[in-house]
Every structure is written in C-alpha cells, then in structure tokens.
Coordinates of C-alpha atoms (C1' of nucleotides) in Angstrom, one line a residue:
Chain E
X1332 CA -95.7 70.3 -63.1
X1333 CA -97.5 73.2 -61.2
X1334 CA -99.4 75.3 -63.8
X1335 CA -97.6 78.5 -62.7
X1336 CA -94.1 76.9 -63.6
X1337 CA -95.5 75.2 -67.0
X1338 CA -96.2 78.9 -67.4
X1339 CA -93.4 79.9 -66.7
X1340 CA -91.4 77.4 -68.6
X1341 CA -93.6 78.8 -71.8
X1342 CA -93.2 82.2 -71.2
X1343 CA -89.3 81.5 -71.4
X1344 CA -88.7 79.5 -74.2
X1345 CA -91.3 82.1 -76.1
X1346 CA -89.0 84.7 -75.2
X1347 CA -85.9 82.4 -76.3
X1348 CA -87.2 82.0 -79.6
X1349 CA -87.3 85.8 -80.7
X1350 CA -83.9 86.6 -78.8
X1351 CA -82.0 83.2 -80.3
X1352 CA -83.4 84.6 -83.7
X1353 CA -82.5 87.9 -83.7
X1354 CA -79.0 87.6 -81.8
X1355 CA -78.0 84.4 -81.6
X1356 CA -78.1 81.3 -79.6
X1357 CA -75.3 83.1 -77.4
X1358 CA -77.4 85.5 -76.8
X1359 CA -77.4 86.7 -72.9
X1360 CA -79.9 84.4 -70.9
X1361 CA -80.4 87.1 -67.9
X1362 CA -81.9 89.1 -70.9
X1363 CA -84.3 86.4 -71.6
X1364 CA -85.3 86.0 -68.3
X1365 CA -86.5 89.8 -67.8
X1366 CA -88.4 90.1 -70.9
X1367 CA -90.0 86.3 -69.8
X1368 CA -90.3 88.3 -66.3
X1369 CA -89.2 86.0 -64.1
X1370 CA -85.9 85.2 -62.2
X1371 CA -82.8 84.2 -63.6
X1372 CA -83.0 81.3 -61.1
X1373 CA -86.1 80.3 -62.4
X1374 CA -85.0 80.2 -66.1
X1375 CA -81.3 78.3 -64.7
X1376 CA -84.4 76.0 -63.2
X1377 CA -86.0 74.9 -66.1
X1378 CA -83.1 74.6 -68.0
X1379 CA -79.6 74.3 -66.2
X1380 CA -77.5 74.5 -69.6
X1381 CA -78.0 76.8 -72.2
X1382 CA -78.2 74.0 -74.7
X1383 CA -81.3 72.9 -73.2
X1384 CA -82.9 75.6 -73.8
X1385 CA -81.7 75.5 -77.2
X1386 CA -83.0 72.3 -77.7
X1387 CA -86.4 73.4 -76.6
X1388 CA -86.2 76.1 -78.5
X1389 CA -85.6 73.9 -82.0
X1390 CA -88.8 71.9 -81.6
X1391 CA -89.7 74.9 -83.8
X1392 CA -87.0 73.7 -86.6
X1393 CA -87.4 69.9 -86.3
X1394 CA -90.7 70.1 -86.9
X1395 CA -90.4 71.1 -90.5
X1396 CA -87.5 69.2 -91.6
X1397 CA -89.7 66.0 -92.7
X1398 CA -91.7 68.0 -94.7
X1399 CA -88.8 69.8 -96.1
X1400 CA -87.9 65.6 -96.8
X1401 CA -90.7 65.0 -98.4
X1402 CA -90.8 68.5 -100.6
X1403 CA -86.8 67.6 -101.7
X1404 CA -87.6 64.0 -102.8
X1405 CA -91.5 64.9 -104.5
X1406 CA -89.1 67.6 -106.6
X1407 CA -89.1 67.5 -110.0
X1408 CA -86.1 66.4 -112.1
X1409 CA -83.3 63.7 -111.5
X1410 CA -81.4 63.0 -108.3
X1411 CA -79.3 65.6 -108.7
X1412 CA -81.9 68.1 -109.0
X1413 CA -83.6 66.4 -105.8
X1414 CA -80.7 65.9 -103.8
X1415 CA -79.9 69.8 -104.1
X1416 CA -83.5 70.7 -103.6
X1417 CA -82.6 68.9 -100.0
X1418 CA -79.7 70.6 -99.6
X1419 CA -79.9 74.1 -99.9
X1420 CA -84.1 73.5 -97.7
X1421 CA -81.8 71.9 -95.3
X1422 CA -79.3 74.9 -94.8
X1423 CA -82.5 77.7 -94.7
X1424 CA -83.4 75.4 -91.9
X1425 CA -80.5 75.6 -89.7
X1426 CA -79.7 79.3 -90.8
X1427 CA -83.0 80.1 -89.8
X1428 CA -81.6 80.6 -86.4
X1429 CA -77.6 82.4 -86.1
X1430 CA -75.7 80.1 -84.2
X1431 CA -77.8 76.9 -85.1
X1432 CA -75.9 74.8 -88.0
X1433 CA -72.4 74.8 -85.8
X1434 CA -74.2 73.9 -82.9
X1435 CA -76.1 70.9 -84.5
X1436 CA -73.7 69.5 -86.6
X1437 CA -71.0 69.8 -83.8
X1438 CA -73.4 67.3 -82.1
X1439 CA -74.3 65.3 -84.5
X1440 CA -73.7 61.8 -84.5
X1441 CA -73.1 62.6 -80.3
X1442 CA -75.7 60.8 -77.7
X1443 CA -74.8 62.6 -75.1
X1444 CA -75.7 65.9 -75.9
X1445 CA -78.5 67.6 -74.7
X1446 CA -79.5 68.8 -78.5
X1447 CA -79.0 64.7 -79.4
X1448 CA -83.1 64.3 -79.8
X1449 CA -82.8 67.1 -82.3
X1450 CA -80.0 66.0 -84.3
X1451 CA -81.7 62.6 -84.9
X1452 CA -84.8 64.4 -86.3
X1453 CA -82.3 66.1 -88.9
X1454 CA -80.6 63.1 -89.3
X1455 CA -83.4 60.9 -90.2
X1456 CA -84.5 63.7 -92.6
X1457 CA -81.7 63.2 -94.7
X1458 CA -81.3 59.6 -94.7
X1459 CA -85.2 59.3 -96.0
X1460 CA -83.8 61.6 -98.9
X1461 CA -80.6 59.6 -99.5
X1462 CA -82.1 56.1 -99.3
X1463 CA -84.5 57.3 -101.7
X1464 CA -81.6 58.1 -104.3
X1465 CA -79.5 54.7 -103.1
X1466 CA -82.6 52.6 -103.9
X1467 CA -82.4 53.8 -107.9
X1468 CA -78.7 53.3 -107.9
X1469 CA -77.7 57.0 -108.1
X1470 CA -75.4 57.0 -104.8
X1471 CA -72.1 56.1 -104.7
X1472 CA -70.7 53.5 -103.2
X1473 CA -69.5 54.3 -99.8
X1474 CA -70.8 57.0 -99.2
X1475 CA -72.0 57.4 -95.5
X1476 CA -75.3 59.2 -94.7
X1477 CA -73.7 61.0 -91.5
X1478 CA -71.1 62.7 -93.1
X1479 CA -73.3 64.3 -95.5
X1480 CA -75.4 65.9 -93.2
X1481 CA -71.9 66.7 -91.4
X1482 CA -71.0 68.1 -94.9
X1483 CA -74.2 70.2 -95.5
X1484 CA -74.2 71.3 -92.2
X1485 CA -70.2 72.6 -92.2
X1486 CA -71.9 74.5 -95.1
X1487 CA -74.5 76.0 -93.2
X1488 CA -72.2 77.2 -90.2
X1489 CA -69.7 79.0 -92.6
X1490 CA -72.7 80.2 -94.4
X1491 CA -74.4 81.1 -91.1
X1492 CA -71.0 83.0 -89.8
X1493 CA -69.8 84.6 -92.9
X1494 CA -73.4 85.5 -93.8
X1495 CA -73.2 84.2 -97.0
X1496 CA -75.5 84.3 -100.0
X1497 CA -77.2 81.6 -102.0
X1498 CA -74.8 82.7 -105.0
X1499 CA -71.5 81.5 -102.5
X1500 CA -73.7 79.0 -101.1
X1501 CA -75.0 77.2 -104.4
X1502 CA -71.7 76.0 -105.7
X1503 CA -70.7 74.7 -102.5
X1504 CA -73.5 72.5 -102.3
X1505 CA -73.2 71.6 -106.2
X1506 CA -69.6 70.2 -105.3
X1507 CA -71.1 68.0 -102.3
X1508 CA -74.3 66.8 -104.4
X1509 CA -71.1 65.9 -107.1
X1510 CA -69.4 63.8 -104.6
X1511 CA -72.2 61.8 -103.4
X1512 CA -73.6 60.9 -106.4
X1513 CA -72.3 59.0 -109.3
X1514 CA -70.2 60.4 -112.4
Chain C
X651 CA -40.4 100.4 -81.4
X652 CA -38.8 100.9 -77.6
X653 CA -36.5 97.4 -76.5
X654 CA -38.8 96.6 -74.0
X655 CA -41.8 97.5 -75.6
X656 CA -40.7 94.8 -79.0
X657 CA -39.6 92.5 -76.2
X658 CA -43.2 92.3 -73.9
X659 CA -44.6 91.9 -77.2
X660 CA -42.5 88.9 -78.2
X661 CA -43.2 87.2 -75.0
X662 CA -46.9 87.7 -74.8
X663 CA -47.1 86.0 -78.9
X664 CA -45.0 83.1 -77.5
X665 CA -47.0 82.6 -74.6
X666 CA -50.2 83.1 -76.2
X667 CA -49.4 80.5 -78.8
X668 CA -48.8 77.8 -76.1
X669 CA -52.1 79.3 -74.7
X670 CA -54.1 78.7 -77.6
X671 CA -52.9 75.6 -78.8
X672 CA -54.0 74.0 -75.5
X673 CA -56.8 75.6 -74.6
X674 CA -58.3 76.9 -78.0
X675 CA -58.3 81.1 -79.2
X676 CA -61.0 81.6 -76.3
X677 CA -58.9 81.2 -73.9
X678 CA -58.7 83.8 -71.0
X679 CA -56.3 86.8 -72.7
X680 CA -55.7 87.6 -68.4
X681 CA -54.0 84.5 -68.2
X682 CA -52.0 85.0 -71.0
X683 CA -50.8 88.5 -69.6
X684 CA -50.0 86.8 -66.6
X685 CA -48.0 84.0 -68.0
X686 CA -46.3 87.2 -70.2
X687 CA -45.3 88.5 -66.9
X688 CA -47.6 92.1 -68.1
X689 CA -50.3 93.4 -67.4
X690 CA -53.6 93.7 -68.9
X691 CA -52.9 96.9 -70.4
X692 CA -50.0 96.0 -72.1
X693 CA -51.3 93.4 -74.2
X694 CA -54.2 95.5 -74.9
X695 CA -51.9 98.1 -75.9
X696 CA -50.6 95.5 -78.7
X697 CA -53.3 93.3 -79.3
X698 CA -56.2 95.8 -79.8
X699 CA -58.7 92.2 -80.0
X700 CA -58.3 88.8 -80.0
X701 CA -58.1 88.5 -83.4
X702 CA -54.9 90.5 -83.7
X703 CA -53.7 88.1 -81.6
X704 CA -54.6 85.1 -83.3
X705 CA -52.6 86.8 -86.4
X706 CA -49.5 87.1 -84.6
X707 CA -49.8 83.4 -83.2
X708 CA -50.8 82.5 -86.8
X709 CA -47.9 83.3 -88.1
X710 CA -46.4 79.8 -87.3
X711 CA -49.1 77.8 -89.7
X712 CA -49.0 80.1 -92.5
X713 CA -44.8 79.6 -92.9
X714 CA -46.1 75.8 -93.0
X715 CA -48.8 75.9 -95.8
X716 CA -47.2 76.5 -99.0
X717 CA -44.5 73.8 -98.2
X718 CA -47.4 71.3 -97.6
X719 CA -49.1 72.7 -101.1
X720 CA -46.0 71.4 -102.3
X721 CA -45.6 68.4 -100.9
X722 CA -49.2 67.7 -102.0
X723 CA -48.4 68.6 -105.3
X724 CA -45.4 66.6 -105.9
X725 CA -47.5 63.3 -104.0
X726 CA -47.4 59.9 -105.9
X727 CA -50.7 59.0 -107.8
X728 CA -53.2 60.6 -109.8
X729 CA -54.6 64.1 -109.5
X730 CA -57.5 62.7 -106.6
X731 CA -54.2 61.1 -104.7
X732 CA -52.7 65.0 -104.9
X733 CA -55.9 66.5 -103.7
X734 CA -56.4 64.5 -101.1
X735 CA -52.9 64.6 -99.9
X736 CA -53.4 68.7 -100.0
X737 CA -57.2 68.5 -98.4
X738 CA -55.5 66.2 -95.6
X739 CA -52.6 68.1 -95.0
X740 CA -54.8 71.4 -95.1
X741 CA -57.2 70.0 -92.6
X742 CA -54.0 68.8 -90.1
X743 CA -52.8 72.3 -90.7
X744 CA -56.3 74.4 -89.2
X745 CA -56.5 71.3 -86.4
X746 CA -52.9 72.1 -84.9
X747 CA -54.7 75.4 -83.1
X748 CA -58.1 74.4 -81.6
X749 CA -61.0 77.2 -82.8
X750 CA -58.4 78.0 -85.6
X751 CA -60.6 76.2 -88.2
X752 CA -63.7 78.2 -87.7
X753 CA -62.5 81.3 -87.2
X754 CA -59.8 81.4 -90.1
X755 CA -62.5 79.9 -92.9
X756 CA -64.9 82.2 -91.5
X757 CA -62.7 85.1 -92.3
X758 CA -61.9 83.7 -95.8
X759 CA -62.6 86.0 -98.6
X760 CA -63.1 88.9 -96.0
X761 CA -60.8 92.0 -96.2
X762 CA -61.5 93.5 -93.4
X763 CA -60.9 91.1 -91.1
X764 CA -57.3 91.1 -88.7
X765 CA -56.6 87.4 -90.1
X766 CA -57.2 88.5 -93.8
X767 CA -53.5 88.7 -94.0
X768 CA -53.1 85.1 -92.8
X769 CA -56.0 83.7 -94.7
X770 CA -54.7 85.3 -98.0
X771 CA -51.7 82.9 -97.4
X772 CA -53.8 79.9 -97.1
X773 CA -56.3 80.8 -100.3
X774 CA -53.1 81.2 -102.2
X775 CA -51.3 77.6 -100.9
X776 CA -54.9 76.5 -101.7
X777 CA -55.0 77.7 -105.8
X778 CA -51.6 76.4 -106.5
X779 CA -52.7 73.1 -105.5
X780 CA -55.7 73.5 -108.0
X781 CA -54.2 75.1 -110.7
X782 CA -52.2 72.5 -111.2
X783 CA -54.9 69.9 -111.3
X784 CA -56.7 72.1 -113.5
X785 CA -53.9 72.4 -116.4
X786 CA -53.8 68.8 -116.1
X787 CA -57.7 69.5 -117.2
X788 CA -58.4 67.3 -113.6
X789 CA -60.7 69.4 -112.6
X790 CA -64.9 70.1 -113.1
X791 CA -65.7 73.3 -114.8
X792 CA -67.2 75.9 -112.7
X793 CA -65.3 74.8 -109.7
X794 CA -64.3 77.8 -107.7
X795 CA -61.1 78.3 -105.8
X796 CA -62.4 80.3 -102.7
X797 CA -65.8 78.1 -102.6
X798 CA -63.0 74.4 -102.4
X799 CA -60.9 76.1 -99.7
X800 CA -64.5 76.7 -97.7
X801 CA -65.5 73.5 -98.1
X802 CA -62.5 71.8 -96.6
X803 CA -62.2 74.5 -94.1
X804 CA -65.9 73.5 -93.0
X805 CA -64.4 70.0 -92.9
X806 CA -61.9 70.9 -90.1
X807 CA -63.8 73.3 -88.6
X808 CA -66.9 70.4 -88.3
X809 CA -63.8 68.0 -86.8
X810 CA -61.9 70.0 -84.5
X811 CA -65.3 71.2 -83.1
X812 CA -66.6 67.6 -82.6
X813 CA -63.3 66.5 -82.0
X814 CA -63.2 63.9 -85.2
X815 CA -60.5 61.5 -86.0
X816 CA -59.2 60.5 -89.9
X817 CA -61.9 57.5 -90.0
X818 CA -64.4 60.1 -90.2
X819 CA -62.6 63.2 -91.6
X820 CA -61.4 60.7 -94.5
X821 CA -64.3 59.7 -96.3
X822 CA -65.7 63.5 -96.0
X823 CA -62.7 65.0 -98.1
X824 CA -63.2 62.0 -100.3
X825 CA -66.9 63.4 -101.2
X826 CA -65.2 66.6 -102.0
X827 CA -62.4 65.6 -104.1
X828 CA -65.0 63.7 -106.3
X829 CA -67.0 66.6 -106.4
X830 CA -64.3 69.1 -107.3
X831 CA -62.5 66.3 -110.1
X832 CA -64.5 65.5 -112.9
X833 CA -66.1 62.0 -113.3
Chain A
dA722 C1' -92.7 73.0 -55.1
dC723 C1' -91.5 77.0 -57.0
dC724 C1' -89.8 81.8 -57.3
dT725 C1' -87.1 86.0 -56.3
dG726 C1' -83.1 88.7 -56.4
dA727 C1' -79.0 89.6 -54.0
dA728 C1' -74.4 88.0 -54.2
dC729 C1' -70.4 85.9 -56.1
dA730 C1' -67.1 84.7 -59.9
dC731 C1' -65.0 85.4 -64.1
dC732 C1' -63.2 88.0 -67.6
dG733 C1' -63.0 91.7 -71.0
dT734 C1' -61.7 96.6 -71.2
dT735 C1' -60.3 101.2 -69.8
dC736 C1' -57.5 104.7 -67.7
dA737 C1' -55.2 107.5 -64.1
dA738 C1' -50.9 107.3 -62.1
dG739 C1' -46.3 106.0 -62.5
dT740 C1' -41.5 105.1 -64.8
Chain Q
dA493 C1' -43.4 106.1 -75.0
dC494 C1' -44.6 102.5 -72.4
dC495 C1' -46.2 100.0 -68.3
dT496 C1' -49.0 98.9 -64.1
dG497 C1' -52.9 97.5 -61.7
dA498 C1' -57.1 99.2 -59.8
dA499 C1' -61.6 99.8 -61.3
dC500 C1' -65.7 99.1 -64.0
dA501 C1' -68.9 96.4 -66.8
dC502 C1' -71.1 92.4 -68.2
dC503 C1' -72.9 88.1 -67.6
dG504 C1' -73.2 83.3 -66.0
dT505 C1' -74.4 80.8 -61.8
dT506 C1' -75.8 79.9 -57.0
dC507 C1' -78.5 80.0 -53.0
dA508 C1' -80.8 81.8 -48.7
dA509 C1' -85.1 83.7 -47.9
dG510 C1' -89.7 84.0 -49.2
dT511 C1' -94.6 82.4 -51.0

DNA sequence: ACCTGAACACCGTTCAAGT
DNA sequence: ACCTGAACACCGTTCAAGT
C-alpha cells in the first residue's frame, strides 16, 4: 500500500473511533471523512461497508477481552463469583462503544460477516472462562458456550439501548450466571 | 374525527402492518403512504413518528399476549414446563413483526416512550405468568419481573436479528428458566 | 495507484395551496 | 378540518476527472 493511502486509511479509522464512540456506529460516514480530511470516495475505498470499518475500528475492543479472560478467571471467590466477574467485564466491553453489543452478537456465530474475525476473539474469550468452570464440574450439562455469549451479549444491547445501569444490569446477569451453572 | 379523516387512518395501519411484517418497522413510511393511497402529509399528520406507528400496528400482538400467558399457565408439567411454554410463546409473539423485538424490549420499563402503552400490556401478560410460579414458591428470590421480561426480550430480539431458529433459541430460554426457578 | 468532489438516489419531513 | 404533492434536507454511494 502507498504510504499516503496507509495514511489515509489511519487518519480515518482514528477519526472513526472518537465519532463511533461518541454517537454511535451509525454515526454519518461523510462526517468521518471531513474531520479525517479526505474524500468520501476515499473512505468508501478503504472500506466499502460500514461494518468494515467497524471492524477495524474494534481492534481497539478485541484487544482487551483476553485480559479481561484472564482477570474474570484469576478472581477471587467460587465460579459464580468468577463467572459474573466475566460477565458484567464482558458487557463494559461491548458498551464501551453505542451500537456495539447488537452488532456483535447479531454476528456471532456468522462466517460471513465482515465483523466475523472480531466475534471469534470474543468468542474464544468466553469459552477460556467457561472451560475453566466445566473442567471443576461447576457447568451444567448442556450448556453451549455460544449461546451464552449470545445471552450476555442480548444483555449488553438492551443495556446499551435502554442505557441501563449496573443496578438493572446486575440481576440480569445473576439470572444467566444461575442458568449456567449448577443448583 | 372527520369520516375520511378516521378512514385514511384505518387504511394507512392496515397497510403499514403488512408493510412491517415483511419488511421490518424500517421500512420506507413513503411506501406505505403510497400503498395507503395518501400522501406523505397525511400520514404524518397521524403518525407524528415511526413509533406511533408501530403502536397502532401493535395493537394486533398485544390482543394476543395475555391469551398466550394463559395458555402457558394452564400448560401440562411442572412450573419449568409453564415457563418455558410462556418464554416460547413470548418469543414467537415479538418474532411475528421483524425489529419488533428490539424496539419493544428496548422501550420496556420506559414511560415516555409511544409503545409504553403496548409494552405495559406485555410486562403485565409477563407477571401473571410469574406470579403464579411464585405462589407455587417456584421461583428464586430476588428475581425481578421487569429484569425476566428483558431477558427473554433480549432472546428474541438476539433471534429475529440473526435470524435464529428453535434449535438455538431453545436451549437459551432453557438457561433462563433455570436461572429464574430455584434449584 | 490513489484521491477529489460533483452528482445521483433515497427517504424523512415540512408547508403552501387546495378542497 | 383535512389532504395533496412539491420542495427541502440529509446522507449513502458512485464515478469521471485529476494527480
């Protein structure tokens, strides 16, 4: 790639990032493209769908949901205590950005997507957490690791579009950690 | 309210519901008016926004709720069989009109929304189904009614968005029904 | 190879003119 | 009191002309 177009390309999704996070991932691109400064044919370029830009704007997110993981199963207290540690880090994560948890858990479990690299990354988060708690027996049976994160993730887009609060938000999760794990 | 006035009204709710239902509450309200045989103005005139529109067209699932509540209630089985039947039927219910999901359990608990009246109907369905299991003493403690009726609303929202069939939607409401009955 | 920006399309919304 | 439809605004998307 020429190096004015990589600069390009950076300038945008930059921009992207700070527009996505203050109004939304259906925020208008022509905006996005001014404040970058270029042309809204050079942004529909780079990325011909808005969910591409989306998805490059998400590295940002997918880059902390291991550690996130690894915070959630190092927590202290018994699997229900870690498993709603993951949880509610989970749903900060994806309402860290309006718009994001429908968007990504629409697409979970979908290859075709152009968000489908992202997804995975969340995916894999939470099954590191949930074979953790399988291994000492606390799952029950049954239980698939895909819906959850569908489950958490319907949480997060009513959470996200009703702005909810961690007192609404809480029990919700409370009930899912009680249907995943045993009595 | 003038004849003709009651009547362009009539047509545009009828219209708009067959509208919806195929093509989602984003469809194009011009092509609605069209179809209504108005114009533009006039449905503006009656339908201030969208979502006084969705009311109106609503008004065909909310006369069907509280005779699935019952249905549910009086279901063969134990109190998990009942509130399943009820989470199943709920989520058939908010599938019937595509974006209905979203947008209705995204309103839930809000008064000023245009659908509060329509989501007041489906809250209440919603509590008779779980009072009953709670007399039976079915039911955790702490549990709350408008917290259950966003969870399975999440559920069908998750599934009408990424267009989900029973084989997944199934074992989701089956994590929720154990985490809503106790052990 | 990449960028610009004018141009087009689509659709929500308003309002002056009509009945 | 209500309706029509032209007009405007906004924004996604394309593409001919330029560098």
């Amino acid at each position: 790639m020429r190096a004015d177009a990589q600069r390009n390309r950076d300038r945008i999704v930059e921009v992207a990032r700070g527009v996505f996070k203050e109004k939304g991932y259906d925020a208008p691109l022509d905006e996005i493209a001014r404040l970058a400064g270029v042309g809204p044919g050079t942004l529909y370029r780079h990325f011909p769908a808005r969910e591409n830009l989306i998805d490059a704007v998400q590295q940002e997110l997918a880059d902390r949901v291991n550690s996130m993981a690894d915070k959630a199963i190092a927590h202290e207290g018994g699997p229900r205590e870690r498993l709603l540690a993951w949880f509610e880090q989970y749903v900060e994560l994806l309402t860290a950005h309006p718009g994001a948890a429908a968007r990504v858990t629409t697409a979970m479990g979908d290859e075709a997507s152009p968000i489908a690299s992202k997804c995975k990354i969340y995916a894999g988060a939470n099954t590191r957490v949930l074979a953790e708690l399988r291994a000492e027996g606390a799952m029950r049976d049954g239980v698939d690791d895909l819906q959850v994160v569908r489950l958490v993730g319907g949480v997060a887009a009513i959470a996200d579009q009703s702005r909810l609060g961690p007192e609404a938000i809480g029990p919700m999760l409370e009930v899912l950690a009680d249907g995943v794990l045993k009595g």
